[in-house]
mmCIF file of C-alpha atoms and ligand atoms in Angstrom:
data_model
loop_
_atom_site.group_PDB
_atom_site.id
_atom_site.type_symbol
_atom_site.label_atom_id
_atom_site.label_comp_id
_atom_site.label_asym_id
_atom_site.label_seq_id
_atom_site.Cartn_x
_atom_site.Cartn_y
_atom_site.Cartn_z
ATOM 1 C CA UNK A 1 -96.012 248.396 -127.365
ATOM 2 C CA UNK A 2 -98.229 251.368 -128.162
ATOM 3 C CA UNK A 3 -97.081 253.172 -131.323
ATOM 4 C CA UNK A 4 -95.815 251.504 -134.467
ATOM 5 C CA UNK A 5 -92.193 252.591 -134.715
ATOM 6 C CA UNK A 6 -91.071 254.244 -137.902
ATOM 7 C CA UNK A 7 -88.577 252.010 -139.641
ATOM 8 C CA UNK A 8 -86.123 252.870 -142.384
ATOM 9 C CA UNK A 9 -85.052 250.462 -145.089
ATOM 10 C CA UNK A 10 -81.524 250.749 -146.439
ATOM 11 C CA UNK A 11 -80.948 248.575 -149.524
ATOM 12 C CA UNK A 12 -77.315 247.503 -149.756
ATOM 13 C CA UNK A 13 -75.891 247.839 -153.255
ATOM 14 C CA UNK A 14 -73.484 244.985 -152.545
ATOM 15 C CA UNK A 15 -76.069 242.695 -154.154
ATOM 16 C CA UNK A 16 -76.890 245.072 -157.020
ATOM 17 C CA UNK A 17 -75.864 244.450 -160.614
ATOM 18 C CA UNK A 18 -72.723 246.590 -160.788
ATOM 19 C CA UNK A 19 -72.918 246.684 -164.572
ATOM 20 C CA UNK A 20 -76.017 248.870 -164.182
ATOM 21 C CA UNK A 21 -75.448 250.352 -160.762
ATOM 22 C CA UNK A 22 -76.950 253.771 -161.458
ATOM 23 C CA UNK A 23 -80.175 252.206 -162.680
ATOM 24 C CA UNK A 24 -80.409 249.918 -159.662
ATOM 25 C CA UNK A 25 -79.868 252.797 -157.230
ATOM 26 C CA UNK A 26 -82.566 254.782 -159.024
ATOM 27 C CA UNK A 27 -84.913 251.766 -158.794
ATOM 28 C CA UNK A 28 -84.378 251.448 -155.044
ATOM 29 C CA UNK A 29 -84.918 255.182 -154.650
ATOM 30 C CA UNK A 30 -88.173 255.079 -156.622
ATOM 31 C CA UNK A 31 -89.315 252.018 -154.644
ATOM 32 C CA UNK A 32 -89.227 254.020 -151.409
ATOM 33 C CA UNK A 33 -85.840 253.235 -149.889
ATOM 34 C CA UNK A 34 -84.838 255.533 -147.040
ATOM 35 C CA UNK A 35 -81.056 255.228 -147.309
ATOM 36 C CA UNK A 36 -78.716 253.710 -149.873
ATOM 37 C CA UNK A 37 -76.321 251.443 -147.982
ATOM 38 C CA UNK A 38 -72.830 251.215 -149.479
ATOM 39 C CA UNK A 39 -70.410 248.526 -148.298
ATOM 40 C CA UNK A 40 -66.706 249.360 -148.411
ATOM 41 C CA UNK A 41 -64.394 246.367 -147.880
ATOM 42 C CA UNK A 42 -60.615 246.580 -147.818
ATOM 43 C CA UNK A 43 -59.461 242.955 -148.059
ATOM 44 C CA UNK A 44 -57.927 243.243 -144.580
ATOM 45 C CA UNK A 45 -60.650 243.924 -142.017
ATOM 46 C CA UNK A 46 -62.787 241.586 -144.081
ATOM 47 C CA UNK A 47 -61.543 239.202 -146.793
ATOM 48 C CA UNK A 48 -63.531 240.813 -149.584
ATOM 49 C CA UNK A 49 -62.669 243.952 -151.585
ATOM 50 C CA UNK A 50 -65.396 246.183 -153.009
ATOM 51 C CA UNK A 51 -65.328 249.815 -154.059
ATOM 52 C CA UNK A 52 -63.722 253.149 -153.223
ATOM 53 C CA UNK A 53 -64.677 256.827 -153.110
ATOM 54 C CA UNK A 54 -64.931 257.158 -156.896
ATOM 55 C CA UNK A 55 -67.886 254.785 -157.050
ATOM 56 C CA UNK A 56 -69.481 256.399 -153.993
ATOM 57 C CA UNK A 57 -69.213 259.726 -155.788
ATOM 58 C CA UNK A 58 -70.916 258.198 -158.844
ATOM 59 C CA UNK A 59 -73.730 256.729 -156.712
ATOM 60 C CA UNK A 60 -74.184 260.156 -155.112
ATOM 61 C CA UNK A 61 -75.228 261.478 -158.513
ATOM 62 C CA UNK A 62 -77.910 258.767 -158.948
ATOM 63 C CA UNK A 63 -80.063 259.466 -155.879
ATOM 64 C CA UNK A 64 -81.222 262.223 -153.558
ATOM 65 C CA UNK A 65 -81.314 259.761 -150.628
ATOM 66 C CA UNK A 66 -78.852 259.832 -147.731
ATOM 67 C CA UNK A 67 -75.887 257.548 -148.421
ATOM 68 C CA UNK A 68 -75.174 255.204 -145.548
ATOM 69 C CA UNK A 69 -71.542 254.211 -146.037
ATOM 70 C CA UNK A 70 -70.376 251.178 -144.047
ATOM 71 C CA UNK A 71 -66.583 251.130 -143.793
ATOM 72 C CA UNK A 72 -65.309 247.602 -143.233
ATOM 73 C CA UNK A 73 -61.716 248.791 -143.290
ATOM 74 C CA UNK A 74 -58.767 248.829 -140.916
ATOM 75 C CA UNK A 75 -57.637 252.280 -139.735
ATOM 76 C CA UNK A 76 -60.640 254.026 -141.285
ATOM 77 C CA UNK A 77 -59.204 257.414 -140.269
ATOM 78 C CA UNK A 78 -57.018 257.238 -143.389
ATOM 79 C CA UNK A 79 -59.988 257.182 -145.760
ATOM 80 C CA UNK A 80 -62.686 259.166 -143.946
ATOM 81 C CA UNK A 81 -61.817 262.480 -145.674
ATOM 82 C CA UNK A 82 -62.078 260.891 -149.131
ATOM 83 C CA UNK A 83 -65.433 259.205 -148.462
ATOM 84 C CA UNK A 84 -66.830 262.370 -146.887
ATOM 85 C CA UNK A 85 -65.761 264.323 -149.986
ATOM 86 C CA UNK A 86 -67.391 261.674 -152.170
ATOM 87 C CA UNK A 87 -70.744 262.538 -150.595
ATOM 88 C CA UNK A 88 -71.308 260.036 -147.771
ATOM 89 C CA UNK A 89 -74.116 261.195 -145.493
ATOM 90 C CA UNK A 90 -73.387 258.680 -142.743
ATOM 91 C CA UNK A 91 -69.946 257.150 -142.240
ATOM 92 C CA UNK A 92 -69.942 254.039 -140.085
ATOM 93 C CA UNK A 93 -66.668 252.594 -138.824
ATOM 94 C CA UNK A 94 -66.138 249.325 -136.983
ATOM 95 C CA UNK A 95 -65.234 249.557 -133.296
ATOM 96 C CA UNK A 96 -62.922 246.569 -133.892
ATOM 97 C CA UNK A 97 -60.973 248.502 -136.544
ATOM 98 C CA UNK A 98 -60.266 251.644 -134.505
ATOM 99 C CA UNK A 99 -57.580 252.111 -131.877
ATOM 100 C CA UNK A 100 -58.862 255.599 -131.052
ATOM 101 C CA UNK A 101 -62.587 255.314 -131.601
ATOM 102 C CA UNK A 102 -63.485 258.607 -129.932
ATOM 103 C CA UNK A 103 -61.082 260.491 -132.181
ATOM 104 C CA UNK A 104 -62.432 258.779 -135.299
ATOM 105 C CA UNK A 105 -66.059 259.573 -134.390
ATOM 106 C CA UNK A 106 -65.173 263.240 -134.076
ATOM 107 C CA UNK A 107 -63.098 263.171 -137.245
ATOM 108 C CA UNK A 108 -66.204 261.977 -139.141
ATOM 109 C CA UNK A 109 -68.236 264.872 -137.756
ATOM 110 C CA UNK A 110 -65.505 267.390 -138.544
ATOM 111 C CA UNK A 111 -65.745 266.246 -142.135
ATOM 112 C CA UNK A 112 -69.443 267.041 -142.160
ATOM 113 C CA UNK A 113 -70.849 263.498 -142.104
ATOM 114 C CA UNK A 114 -73.023 261.757 -139.517
ATOM 115 C CA UNK A 115 -71.067 259.323 -137.363
ATOM 116 C CA UNK A 116 -71.880 255.643 -136.971
ATOM 117 C CA UNK A 117 -70.118 252.779 -135.199
ATOM 118 C CA UNK A 118 -70.634 249.111 -136.046
ATOM 119 C CA UNK A 119 -70.005 246.061 -133.889
ATOM 120 C CA UNK A 120 -69.517 242.488 -135.092
ATOM 121 C CA UNK A 121 -71.584 239.595 -133.711
ATOM 122 C CA UNK A 122 -68.849 238.659 -131.218
ATOM 123 C CA UNK A 123 -68.314 242.231 -129.986
ATOM 124 C CA UNK A 124 -69.968 243.451 -126.808
ATOM 125 C CA UNK A 125 -71.926 246.720 -126.817
ATOM 126 C CA UNK A 126 -69.482 247.979 -124.181
ATOM 127 C CA UNK A 127 -67.162 248.664 -127.140
ATOM 128 C CA UNK A 128 -69.388 251.606 -128.132
ATOM 129 C CA UNK A 129 -70.816 252.572 -124.774
ATOM 130 C CA UNK A 130 -68.432 255.433 -124.039
ATOM 131 C CA UNK A 131 -69.141 257.160 -127.356
ATOM 132 C CA UNK A 132 -72.836 256.331 -127.599
ATOM 133 C CA UNK A 133 -74.020 259.830 -126.784
ATOM 134 C CA UNK A 134 -71.904 261.249 -129.640
ATOM 135 C CA UNK A 135 -73.244 258.900 -132.301
ATOM 136 C CA UNK A 136 -75.841 259.350 -135.010
ATOM 137 C CA UNK A 137 -76.038 255.616 -135.701
ATOM 138 C CA UNK A 138 -75.144 252.314 -134.044
ATOM 139 C CA UNK A 139 -74.894 249.308 -136.338
ATOM 140 C CA UNK A 140 -75.287 245.880 -134.790
ATOM 141 C CA UNK A 141 -74.094 243.311 -137.340
ATOM 142 C CA UNK A 142 -76.393 240.314 -137.671
ATOM 143 C CA UNK A 143 -73.815 238.420 -139.770
ATOM 144 C CA UNK A 144 -70.029 238.398 -139.710
ATOM 145 C CA UNK A 145 -69.247 241.135 -142.244
ATOM 146 C CA UNK A 146 -67.641 240.477 -145.605
ATOM 147 C CA UNK A 147 -70.193 238.916 -147.909
ATOM 148 C CA UNK A 148 -73.793 239.309 -149.021
ATOM 149 C CA UNK A 149 -76.505 236.675 -148.606
ATOM 150 C CA UNK A 150 -75.274 235.112 -145.378
ATOM 151 C CA UNK A 151 -77.514 233.549 -142.764
ATOM 152 C CA UNK A 152 -79.016 235.909 -140.145
ATOM 153 C CA UNK A 153 -77.583 235.169 -136.669
ATOM 154 C CA UNK A 154 -80.706 235.187 -134.496
ATOM 155 C CA UNK A 155 -78.664 235.096 -131.278
ATOM 156 C CA UNK A 156 -77.598 238.705 -131.923
ATOM 157 C CA UNK A 157 -81.152 239.937 -131.307
ATOM 158 C CA UNK A 158 -80.594 239.849 -127.585
ATOM 159 C CA UNK A 159 -77.746 242.311 -128.060
ATOM 160 C CA UNK A 160 -80.000 244.505 -130.215
ATOM 161 C CA UNK A 161 -82.446 244.604 -127.292
ATOM 162 C CA UNK A 162 -79.664 245.587 -124.886
ATOM 163 C CA UNK A 163 -78.411 248.372 -127.150
ATOM 164 C CA UNK A 164 -82.011 249.634 -127.587
ATOM 165 C CA UNK A 165 -82.439 249.780 -123.828
ATOM 166 C CA UNK A 166 -79.152 251.617 -123.371
ATOM 167 C CA UNK A 167 -80.026 254.200 -126.054
ATOM 168 C CA UNK A 168 -83.458 254.758 -124.519
ATOM 169 C CA UNK A 169 -82.039 255.054 -120.990
ATOM 170 C CA UNK A 170 -79.523 257.637 -122.166
ATOM 171 C CA UNK A 171 -82.083 259.455 -124.288
ATOM 172 C CA UNK A 172 -79.487 259.123 -127.056
ATOM 173 C CA UNK A 173 -80.425 260.171 -130.587
ATOM 174 C CA UNK A 174 -78.479 257.466 -132.422
ATOM 175 C CA UNK A 175 -80.440 255.322 -134.861
ATOM 176 C CA UNK A 176 -80.138 251.580 -134.265
ATOM 177 C CA UNK A 177 -79.367 249.702 -137.471
ATOM 178 C CA UNK A 178 -79.034 245.989 -138.187
ATOM 179 C CA UNK A 179 -77.195 244.567 -141.187
ATOM 180 C CA UNK A 180 -76.925 241.046 -142.536
ATOM 181 C CA UNK A 181 -79.426 238.375 -143.462
ATOM 182 C CA UNK A 182 -82.440 240.676 -143.130
ATOM 183 C CA UNK A 183 -85.416 239.335 -145.101
ATOM 184 C CA UNK A 184 -89.137 239.993 -144.962
ATOM 185 C CA UNK A 185 -89.464 236.893 -142.737
ATOM 186 C CA UNK A 186 -87.253 238.276 -139.935
ATOM 187 C CA UNK A 187 -87.511 242.068 -140.376
ATOM 188 C CA UNK A 188 -90.352 242.471 -137.876
ATOM 189 C CA UNK A 189 -88.438 240.455 -135.307
ATOM 190 C CA UNK A 190 -85.441 242.805 -135.664
ATOM 191 C CA UNK A 191 -87.708 245.823 -135.228
ATOM 192 C CA UNK A 192 -89.346 244.280 -132.169
ATOM 193 C CA UNK A 193 -85.865 243.885 -130.692
ATOM 194 C CA UNK A 194 -85.326 247.601 -131.218
ATOM 195 C CA UNK A 195 -83.828 248.127 -134.677
ATOM 196 C CA UNK A 196 -85.052 251.167 -136.588
ATOM 197 C CA UNK A 197 -82.918 250.938 -139.735
ATOM 198 C CA UNK A 198 -82.843 247.668 -141.658
ATOM 199 C CA UNK A 199 -80.080 247.034 -144.170
ATOM 200 C CA UNK A 200 -81.081 244.502 -146.802
ATOM 201 C CA UNK A 201 -78.898 243.504 -149.736
ATOM 202 C CA UNK A 202 -79.812 240.206 -151.343
ATOM 203 C CA UNK A 203 -83.442 240.481 -150.172
ATOM 204 C CA UNK A 204 -83.846 243.615 -152.292
ATOM 205 C CA UNK A 205 -81.412 243.356 -155.192
ATOM 206 C CA UNK A 206 -81.286 239.587 -155.713
ATOM 207 C CA UNK A 207 -84.990 239.003 -155.404
ATOM 208 C CA UNK A 208 -86.690 237.303 -158.354
ATOM 209 C CA UNK A 209 -89.605 239.718 -158.463
ATOM 210 C CA UNK A 210 -87.350 242.769 -158.708
ATOM 211 C CA UNK A 211 -86.521 245.705 -156.475
ATOM 212 C CA UNK A 212 -89.961 247.313 -156.305
ATOM 213 C CA UNK A 213 -91.719 244.046 -155.340
ATOM 214 C CA UNK A 214 -89.036 243.234 -152.761
ATOM 215 C CA UNK A 215 -89.353 246.647 -151.129
ATOM 216 C CA UNK A 216 -93.129 246.238 -151.012
ATOM 217 C CA UNK A 217 -92.805 242.836 -149.396
ATOM 218 C CA UNK A 218 -90.375 244.149 -146.786
ATOM 219 C CA UNK A 219 -92.693 247.055 -145.886
ATOM 220 C CA UNK A 220 -95.678 244.719 -145.732
ATOM 221 C CA UNK A 221 -93.848 242.462 -143.302
ATOM 222 C CA UNK A 222 -93.464 245.462 -141.003
ATOM 223 C CA UNK A 223 -97.114 246.403 -141.115
ATOM 224 C CA UNK A 224 -97.798 243.514 -138.705
ATOM 225 C CA UNK A 225 -96.127 245.545 -135.972
ATOM 226 C CA UNK A 226 -96.686 246.085 -133.092
ATOM 227 C CA UNK A 227 -97.339 242.791 -131.404
HETATM 228 C C1 LIG B 1 -72.177 242.387 -145.039
HETATM 229 C C2 LIG B 1 -72.566 243.777 -145.480
HETATM 230 C C3 LIG B 1 -74.010 243.914 -145.736
HETATM 231 C C4 LIG B 1 -74.511 243.040 -146.863
HETATM 232 C C5 LIG B 1 -75.859 242.554 -146.466
HETATM 233 O O1 LIG B 1 -70.843 242.340 -144.806
HETATM 234 O O2 LIG B 1 -72.216 244.724 -144.506
HETATM 235 O O3 LIG B 1 -74.437 245.241 -145.873
HETATM 236 O O4 LIG B 1 -74.635 243.707 -148.091
HETATM 237 O O5 LIG B 1 -76.303 241.664 -147.412
HETATM 238 P P1 LIG B 1 -77.529 240.686 -147.088
HETATM 239 O O6 LIG B 1 -78.709 241.557 -146.776
HETATM 240 O O7 LIG B 1 -77.673 239.928 -148.343
HETATM 241 O O8 LIG B 1 -77.105 239.855 -145.915
HETATM 242 ZN ZN1 LIG B 2 -73.189 246.756 -144.625
#
């Protein structure tokens, strides 16, 4: 590997203290986050339920950073207009939750957001292959979505490598993001496999030393690249 790749860190507010959400988003912003990752769960696609467009709109007012909104919802086409209006910069839907993925990707763009597609650990990259050239972001889940602070599934890294290769072969512009169980101890490994955006929830917001220290530690772990 010749050049050190530039890597974005996207703290997930799922592990933030919701009683002082604005403050926590501002802390992550000041600590050098690149995106604010917002997890939307509907209680159907995943068992958990989180927040809706009203909270996204409130977060929008607390940061200048792009908002990376991860929709873990069935039939996301029903809610895309509302989340786009709320200020989402990137809207990522799950391939498993869309019957007409191509239509949904273009719906996101028509609403002025960047389009992302996520795949679960058990989903093959072929599920996104036909729309890859249209995407701004591909999210390879490194846990089964639904909860924070789950164990990183190392076996998914091989898929990350395959998606990286495919994007490079196509000359596609989509960013490759990983989400779930990312800590400073495995971040470099994910980047070596080809990830360029790292979502981290509990590692940033539930860390004992606080948000700033956790961000510093994550960045430091990436300074060992390349290898
Ligand atoms: C999982 C969510 C993640 C979650 C990650 O369903 O999509 O974004 O917040 O949390 P950690 O980093 O704690 O695994
Ligand atoms: Zn997420």
